C-alpha atoms as a PDB file:
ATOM      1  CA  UNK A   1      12.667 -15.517  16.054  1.00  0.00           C
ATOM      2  CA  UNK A   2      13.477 -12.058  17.195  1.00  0.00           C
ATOM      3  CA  UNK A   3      11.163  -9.592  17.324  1.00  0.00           C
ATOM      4  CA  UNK A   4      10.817  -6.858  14.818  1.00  0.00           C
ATOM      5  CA  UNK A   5      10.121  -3.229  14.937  1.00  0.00           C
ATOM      6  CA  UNK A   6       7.449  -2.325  12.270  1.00  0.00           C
ATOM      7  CA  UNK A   7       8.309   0.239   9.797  1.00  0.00           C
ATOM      8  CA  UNK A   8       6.257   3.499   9.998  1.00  0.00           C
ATOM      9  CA  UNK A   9       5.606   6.607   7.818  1.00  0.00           C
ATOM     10  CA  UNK A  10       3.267   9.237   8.523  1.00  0.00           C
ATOM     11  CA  UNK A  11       2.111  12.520   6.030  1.00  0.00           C
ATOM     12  CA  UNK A  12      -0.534  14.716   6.069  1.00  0.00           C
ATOM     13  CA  UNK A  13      -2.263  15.623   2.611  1.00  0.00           C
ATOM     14  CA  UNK A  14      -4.535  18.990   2.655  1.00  0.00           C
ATOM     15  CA  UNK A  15      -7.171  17.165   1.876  1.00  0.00           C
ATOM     16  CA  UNK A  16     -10.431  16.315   3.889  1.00  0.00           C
ATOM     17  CA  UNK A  17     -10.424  12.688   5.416  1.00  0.00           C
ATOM     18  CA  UNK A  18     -13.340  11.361   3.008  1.00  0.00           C
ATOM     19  CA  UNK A  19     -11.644  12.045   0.335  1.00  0.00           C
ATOM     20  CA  UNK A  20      -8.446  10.166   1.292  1.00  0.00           C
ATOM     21  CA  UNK A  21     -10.151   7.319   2.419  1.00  0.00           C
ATOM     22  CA  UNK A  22     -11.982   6.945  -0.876  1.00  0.00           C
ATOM     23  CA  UNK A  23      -8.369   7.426  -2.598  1.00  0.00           C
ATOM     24  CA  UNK A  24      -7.175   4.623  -0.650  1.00  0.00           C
ATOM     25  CA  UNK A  25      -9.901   2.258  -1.000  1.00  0.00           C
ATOM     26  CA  UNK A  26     -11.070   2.555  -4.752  1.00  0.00           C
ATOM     27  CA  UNK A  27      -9.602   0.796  -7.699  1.00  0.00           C
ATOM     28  CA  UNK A  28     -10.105   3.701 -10.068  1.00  0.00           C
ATOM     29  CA  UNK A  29      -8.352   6.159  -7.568  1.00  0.00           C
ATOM     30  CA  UNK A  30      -5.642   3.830  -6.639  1.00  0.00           C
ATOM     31  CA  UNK A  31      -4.724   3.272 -10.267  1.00  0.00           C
ATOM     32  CA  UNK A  32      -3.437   7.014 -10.411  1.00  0.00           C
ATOM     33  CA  UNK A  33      -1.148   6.806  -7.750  1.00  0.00           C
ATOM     34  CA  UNK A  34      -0.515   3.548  -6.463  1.00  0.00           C
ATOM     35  CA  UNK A  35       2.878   2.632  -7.636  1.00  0.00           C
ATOM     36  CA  UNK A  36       6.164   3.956  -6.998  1.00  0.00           C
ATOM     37  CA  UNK A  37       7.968   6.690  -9.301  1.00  0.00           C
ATOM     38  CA  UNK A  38       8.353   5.990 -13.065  1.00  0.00           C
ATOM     39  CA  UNK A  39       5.552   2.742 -12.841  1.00  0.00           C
ATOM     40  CA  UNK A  40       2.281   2.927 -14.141  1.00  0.00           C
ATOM     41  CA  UNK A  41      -0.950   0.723 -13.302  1.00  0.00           C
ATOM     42  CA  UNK A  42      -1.664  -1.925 -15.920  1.00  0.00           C
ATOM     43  CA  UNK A  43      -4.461  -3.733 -13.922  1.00  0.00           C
ATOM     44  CA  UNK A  44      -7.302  -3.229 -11.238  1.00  0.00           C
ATOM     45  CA  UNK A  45      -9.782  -6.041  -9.751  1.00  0.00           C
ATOM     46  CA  UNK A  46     -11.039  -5.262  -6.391  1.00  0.00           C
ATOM     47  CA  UNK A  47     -13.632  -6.130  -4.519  1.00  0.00           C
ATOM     48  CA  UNK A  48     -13.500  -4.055  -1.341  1.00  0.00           C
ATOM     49  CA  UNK A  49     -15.179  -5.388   1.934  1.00  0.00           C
ATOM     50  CA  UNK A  50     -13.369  -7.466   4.755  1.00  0.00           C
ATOM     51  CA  UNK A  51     -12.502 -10.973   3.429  1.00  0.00           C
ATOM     52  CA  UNK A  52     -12.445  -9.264  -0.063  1.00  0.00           C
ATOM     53  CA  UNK A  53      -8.935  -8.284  -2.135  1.00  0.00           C
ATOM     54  CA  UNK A  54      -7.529  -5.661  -4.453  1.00  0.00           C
ATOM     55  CA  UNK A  55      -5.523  -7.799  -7.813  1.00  0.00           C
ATOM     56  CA  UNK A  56      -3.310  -5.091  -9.276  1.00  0.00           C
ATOM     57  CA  UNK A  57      -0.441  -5.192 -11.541  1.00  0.00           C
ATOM     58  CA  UNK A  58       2.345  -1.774 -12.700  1.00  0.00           C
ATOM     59  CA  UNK A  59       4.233  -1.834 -14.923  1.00  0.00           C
ATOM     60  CA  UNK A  60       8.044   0.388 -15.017  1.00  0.00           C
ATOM     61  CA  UNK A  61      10.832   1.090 -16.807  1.00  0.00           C
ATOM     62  CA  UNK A  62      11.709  -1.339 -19.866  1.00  0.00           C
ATOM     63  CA  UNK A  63       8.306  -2.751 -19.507  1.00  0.00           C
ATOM     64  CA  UNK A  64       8.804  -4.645 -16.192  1.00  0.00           C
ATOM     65  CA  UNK A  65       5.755  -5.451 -14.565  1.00  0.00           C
ATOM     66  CA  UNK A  66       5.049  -6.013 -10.917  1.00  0.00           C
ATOM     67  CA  UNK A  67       1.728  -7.593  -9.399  1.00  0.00           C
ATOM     68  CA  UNK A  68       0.442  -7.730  -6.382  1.00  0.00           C
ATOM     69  CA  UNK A  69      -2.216  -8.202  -4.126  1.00  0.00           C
ATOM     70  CA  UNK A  70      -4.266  -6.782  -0.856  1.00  0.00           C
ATOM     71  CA  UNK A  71      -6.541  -8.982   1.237  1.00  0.00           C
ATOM     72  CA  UNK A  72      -8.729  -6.538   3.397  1.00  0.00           C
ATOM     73  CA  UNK A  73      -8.947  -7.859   7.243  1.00  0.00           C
ATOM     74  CA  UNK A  74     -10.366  -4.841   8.701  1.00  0.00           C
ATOM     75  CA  UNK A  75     -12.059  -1.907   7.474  1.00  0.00           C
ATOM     76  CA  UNK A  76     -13.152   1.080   9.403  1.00  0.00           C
ATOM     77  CA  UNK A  77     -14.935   3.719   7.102  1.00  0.00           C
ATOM     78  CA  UNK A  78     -12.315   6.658   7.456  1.00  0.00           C
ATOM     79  CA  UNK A  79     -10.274   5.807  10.025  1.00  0.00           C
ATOM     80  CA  UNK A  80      -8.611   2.237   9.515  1.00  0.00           C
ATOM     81  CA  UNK A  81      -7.544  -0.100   6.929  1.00  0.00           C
ATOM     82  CA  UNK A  82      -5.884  -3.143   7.656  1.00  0.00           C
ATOM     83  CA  UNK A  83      -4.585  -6.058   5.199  1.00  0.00           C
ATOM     84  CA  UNK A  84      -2.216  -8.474   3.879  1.00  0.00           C
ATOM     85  CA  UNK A  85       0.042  -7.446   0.985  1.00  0.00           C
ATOM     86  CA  UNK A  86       1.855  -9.675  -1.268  1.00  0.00           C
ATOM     87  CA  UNK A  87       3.444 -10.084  -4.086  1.00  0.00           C
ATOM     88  CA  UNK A  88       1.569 -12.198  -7.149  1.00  0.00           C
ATOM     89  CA  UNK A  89       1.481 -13.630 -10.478  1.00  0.00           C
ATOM     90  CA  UNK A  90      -0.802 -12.196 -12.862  1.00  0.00           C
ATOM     91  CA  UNK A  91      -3.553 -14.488 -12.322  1.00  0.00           C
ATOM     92  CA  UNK A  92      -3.573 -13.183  -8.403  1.00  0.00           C
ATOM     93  CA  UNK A  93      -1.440 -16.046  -6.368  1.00  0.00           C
ATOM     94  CA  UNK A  94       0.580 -16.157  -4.868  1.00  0.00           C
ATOM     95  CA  UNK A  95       4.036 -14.604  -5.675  1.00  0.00           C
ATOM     96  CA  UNK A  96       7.535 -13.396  -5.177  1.00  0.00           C
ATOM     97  CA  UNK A  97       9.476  -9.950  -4.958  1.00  0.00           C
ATOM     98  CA  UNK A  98      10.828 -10.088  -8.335  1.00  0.00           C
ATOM     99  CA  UNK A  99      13.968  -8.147  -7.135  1.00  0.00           C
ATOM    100  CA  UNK A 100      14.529  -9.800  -3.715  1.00  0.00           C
ATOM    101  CA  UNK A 101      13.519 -13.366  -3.635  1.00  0.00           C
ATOM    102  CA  UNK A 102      13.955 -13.484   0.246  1.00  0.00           C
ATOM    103  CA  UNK A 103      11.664 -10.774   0.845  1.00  0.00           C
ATOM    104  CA  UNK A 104       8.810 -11.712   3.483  1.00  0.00           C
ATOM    105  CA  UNK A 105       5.562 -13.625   1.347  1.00  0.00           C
ATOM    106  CA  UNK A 106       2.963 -11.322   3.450  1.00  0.00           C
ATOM    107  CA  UNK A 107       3.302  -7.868   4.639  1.00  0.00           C
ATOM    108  CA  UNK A 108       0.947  -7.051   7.907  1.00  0.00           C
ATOM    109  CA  UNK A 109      -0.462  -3.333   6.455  1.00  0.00           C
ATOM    110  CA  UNK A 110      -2.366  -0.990   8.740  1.00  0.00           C
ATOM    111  CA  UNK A 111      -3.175   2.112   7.491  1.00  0.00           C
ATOM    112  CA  UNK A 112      -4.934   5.155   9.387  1.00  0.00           C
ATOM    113  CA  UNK A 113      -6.862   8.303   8.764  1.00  0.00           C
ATOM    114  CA  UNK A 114      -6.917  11.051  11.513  1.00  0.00           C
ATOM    115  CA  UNK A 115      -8.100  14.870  10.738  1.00  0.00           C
ATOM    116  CA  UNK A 116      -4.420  17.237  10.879  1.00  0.00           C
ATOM    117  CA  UNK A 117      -4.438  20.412  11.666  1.00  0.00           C
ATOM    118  CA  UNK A 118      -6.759  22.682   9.491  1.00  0.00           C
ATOM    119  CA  UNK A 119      -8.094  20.326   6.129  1.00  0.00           C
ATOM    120  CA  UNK A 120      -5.238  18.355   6.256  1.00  0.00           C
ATOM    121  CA  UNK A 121      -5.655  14.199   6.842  1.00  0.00           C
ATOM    122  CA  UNK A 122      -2.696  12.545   8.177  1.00  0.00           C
ATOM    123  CA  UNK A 123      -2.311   9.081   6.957  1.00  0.00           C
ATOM    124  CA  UNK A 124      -0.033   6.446   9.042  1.00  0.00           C
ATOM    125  CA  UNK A 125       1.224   3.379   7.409  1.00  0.00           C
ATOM    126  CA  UNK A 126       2.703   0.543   9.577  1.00  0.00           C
ATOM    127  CA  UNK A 127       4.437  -2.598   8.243  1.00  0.00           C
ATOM    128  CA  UNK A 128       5.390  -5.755   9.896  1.00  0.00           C
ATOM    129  CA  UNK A 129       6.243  -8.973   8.415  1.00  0.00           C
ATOM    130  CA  UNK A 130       3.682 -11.851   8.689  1.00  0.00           C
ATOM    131  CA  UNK A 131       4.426 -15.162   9.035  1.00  0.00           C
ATOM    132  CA  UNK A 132       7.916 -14.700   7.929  1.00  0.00           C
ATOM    133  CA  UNK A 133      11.062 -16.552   8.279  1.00  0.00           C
ATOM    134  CA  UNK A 134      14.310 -15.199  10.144  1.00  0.00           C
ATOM    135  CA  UNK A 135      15.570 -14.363   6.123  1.00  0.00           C
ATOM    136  CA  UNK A 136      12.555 -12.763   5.298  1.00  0.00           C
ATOM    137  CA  UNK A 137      12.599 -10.177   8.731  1.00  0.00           C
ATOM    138  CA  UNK A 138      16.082  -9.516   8.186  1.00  0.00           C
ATOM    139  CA  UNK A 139      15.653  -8.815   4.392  1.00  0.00           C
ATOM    140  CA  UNK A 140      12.501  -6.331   5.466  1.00  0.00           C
ATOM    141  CA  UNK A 141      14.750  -4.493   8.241  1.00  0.00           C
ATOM    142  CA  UNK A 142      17.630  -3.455   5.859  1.00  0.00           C
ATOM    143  CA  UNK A 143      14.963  -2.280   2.957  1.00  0.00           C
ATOM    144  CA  UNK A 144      13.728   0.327   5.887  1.00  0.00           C
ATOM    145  CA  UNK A 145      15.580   3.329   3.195  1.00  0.00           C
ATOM    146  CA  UNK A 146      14.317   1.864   0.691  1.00  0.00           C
ATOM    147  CA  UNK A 147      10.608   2.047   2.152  1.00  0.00           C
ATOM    148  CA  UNK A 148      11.000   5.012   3.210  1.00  0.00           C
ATOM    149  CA  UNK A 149      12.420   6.243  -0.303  1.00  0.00           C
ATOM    150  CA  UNK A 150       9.744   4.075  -2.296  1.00  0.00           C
ATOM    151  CA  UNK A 151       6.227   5.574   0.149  1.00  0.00           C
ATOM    152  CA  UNK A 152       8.051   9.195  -0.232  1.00  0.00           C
ATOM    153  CA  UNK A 153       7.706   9.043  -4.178  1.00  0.00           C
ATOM    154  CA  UNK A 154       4.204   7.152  -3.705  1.00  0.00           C
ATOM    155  CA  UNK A 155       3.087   9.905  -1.796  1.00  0.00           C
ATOM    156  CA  UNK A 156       3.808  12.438  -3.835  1.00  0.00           C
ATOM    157  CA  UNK A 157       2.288  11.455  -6.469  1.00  0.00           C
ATOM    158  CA  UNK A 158      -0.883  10.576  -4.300  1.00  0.00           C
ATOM    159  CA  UNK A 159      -0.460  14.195  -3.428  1.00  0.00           C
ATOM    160  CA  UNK A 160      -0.481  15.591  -6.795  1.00  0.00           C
ATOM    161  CA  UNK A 161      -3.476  13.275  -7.329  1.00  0.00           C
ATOM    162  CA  UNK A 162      -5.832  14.903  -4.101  1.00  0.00           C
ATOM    163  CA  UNK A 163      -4.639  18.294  -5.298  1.00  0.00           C
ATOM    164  CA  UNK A 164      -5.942  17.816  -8.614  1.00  0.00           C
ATOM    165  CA  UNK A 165      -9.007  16.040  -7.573  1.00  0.00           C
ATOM    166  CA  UNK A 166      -9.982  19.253  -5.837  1.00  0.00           C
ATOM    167  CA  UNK A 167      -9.222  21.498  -8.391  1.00  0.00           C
END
């Protein structure tokens, strides 16, 4: 299999580091902005530590709904998060992109936290297929404007979300 160049996306929110960790890591915060434009959250079960997993499920336009899950590998209190993201049923297995059925079963996800210049935090998300198939890492390198595209709208609502969290 050839190799595959991660996708990357970096922003910095003006908020202090803390705070976007803890936006990142709890259910109730991730409910408010966890899902890309025009979705809302319909469901949060997580039990944050390493071996532990965040259940959620959104639901969009015409009432389709989209579940999926994190398994937490690695956690570093304000600076790293790393798990695997997948796609699942609403009982929390195992499950499939509902709009592109080759799409990889598990997404490597590291995300950091580093302090930007003045109160700003810039987070860094990095992507790589895990365990996929040749289909799956070709289906994952022609999404890359879609990615970038979906993460833009995530963040700004995540954006909107610190902002009013410090108002």
């Amino acid at each position: 299999m050839s190799t595959i160049t991660p996708f990357v996306i970096s922003r910095v929110f003006q908020a202090p580091r803390p705070l976007v960790f803890e936006v990142n890591t709890q259910a109730q915060h991730l409910a408010h902005w966890l899902s890309p434009e025009g979705f809302h959250n319909i469901h949060t079960d997580m039990d944050f530590r390493v071996g532990g997993r965040y259940h959620y499920g959104i639901q969009g336009p015409g009432g389709m709904e989209m579940w999926g899950r994190q398994d937490f590998r690695d956690i570093t209190v304000n600076e790293r998060l790393v798990l695997i993201q997948s796609f699942s049923n609403r009982e929390g297995g195992l499950g499939a992109h509902p709009m592109a059925p080759t799409w990889p079963k598990y997404m490597h996800v590291t995300t950091t936290f580093e302090d930007a210049e003045g109160e700003g935090t810039r987070v860094t998300i990095t992507w790589l297929p895990h365990e996929s198939d040749e289909i799956g890492c070709q289906t994952f390198d022609v999404a890359r404007p879609g990615m970038e595209v979906g993460f833009g709208g995530t963040f700004v609502k995540l954006d909107a979300y610190l902002q009013k969290l410090q108002s």
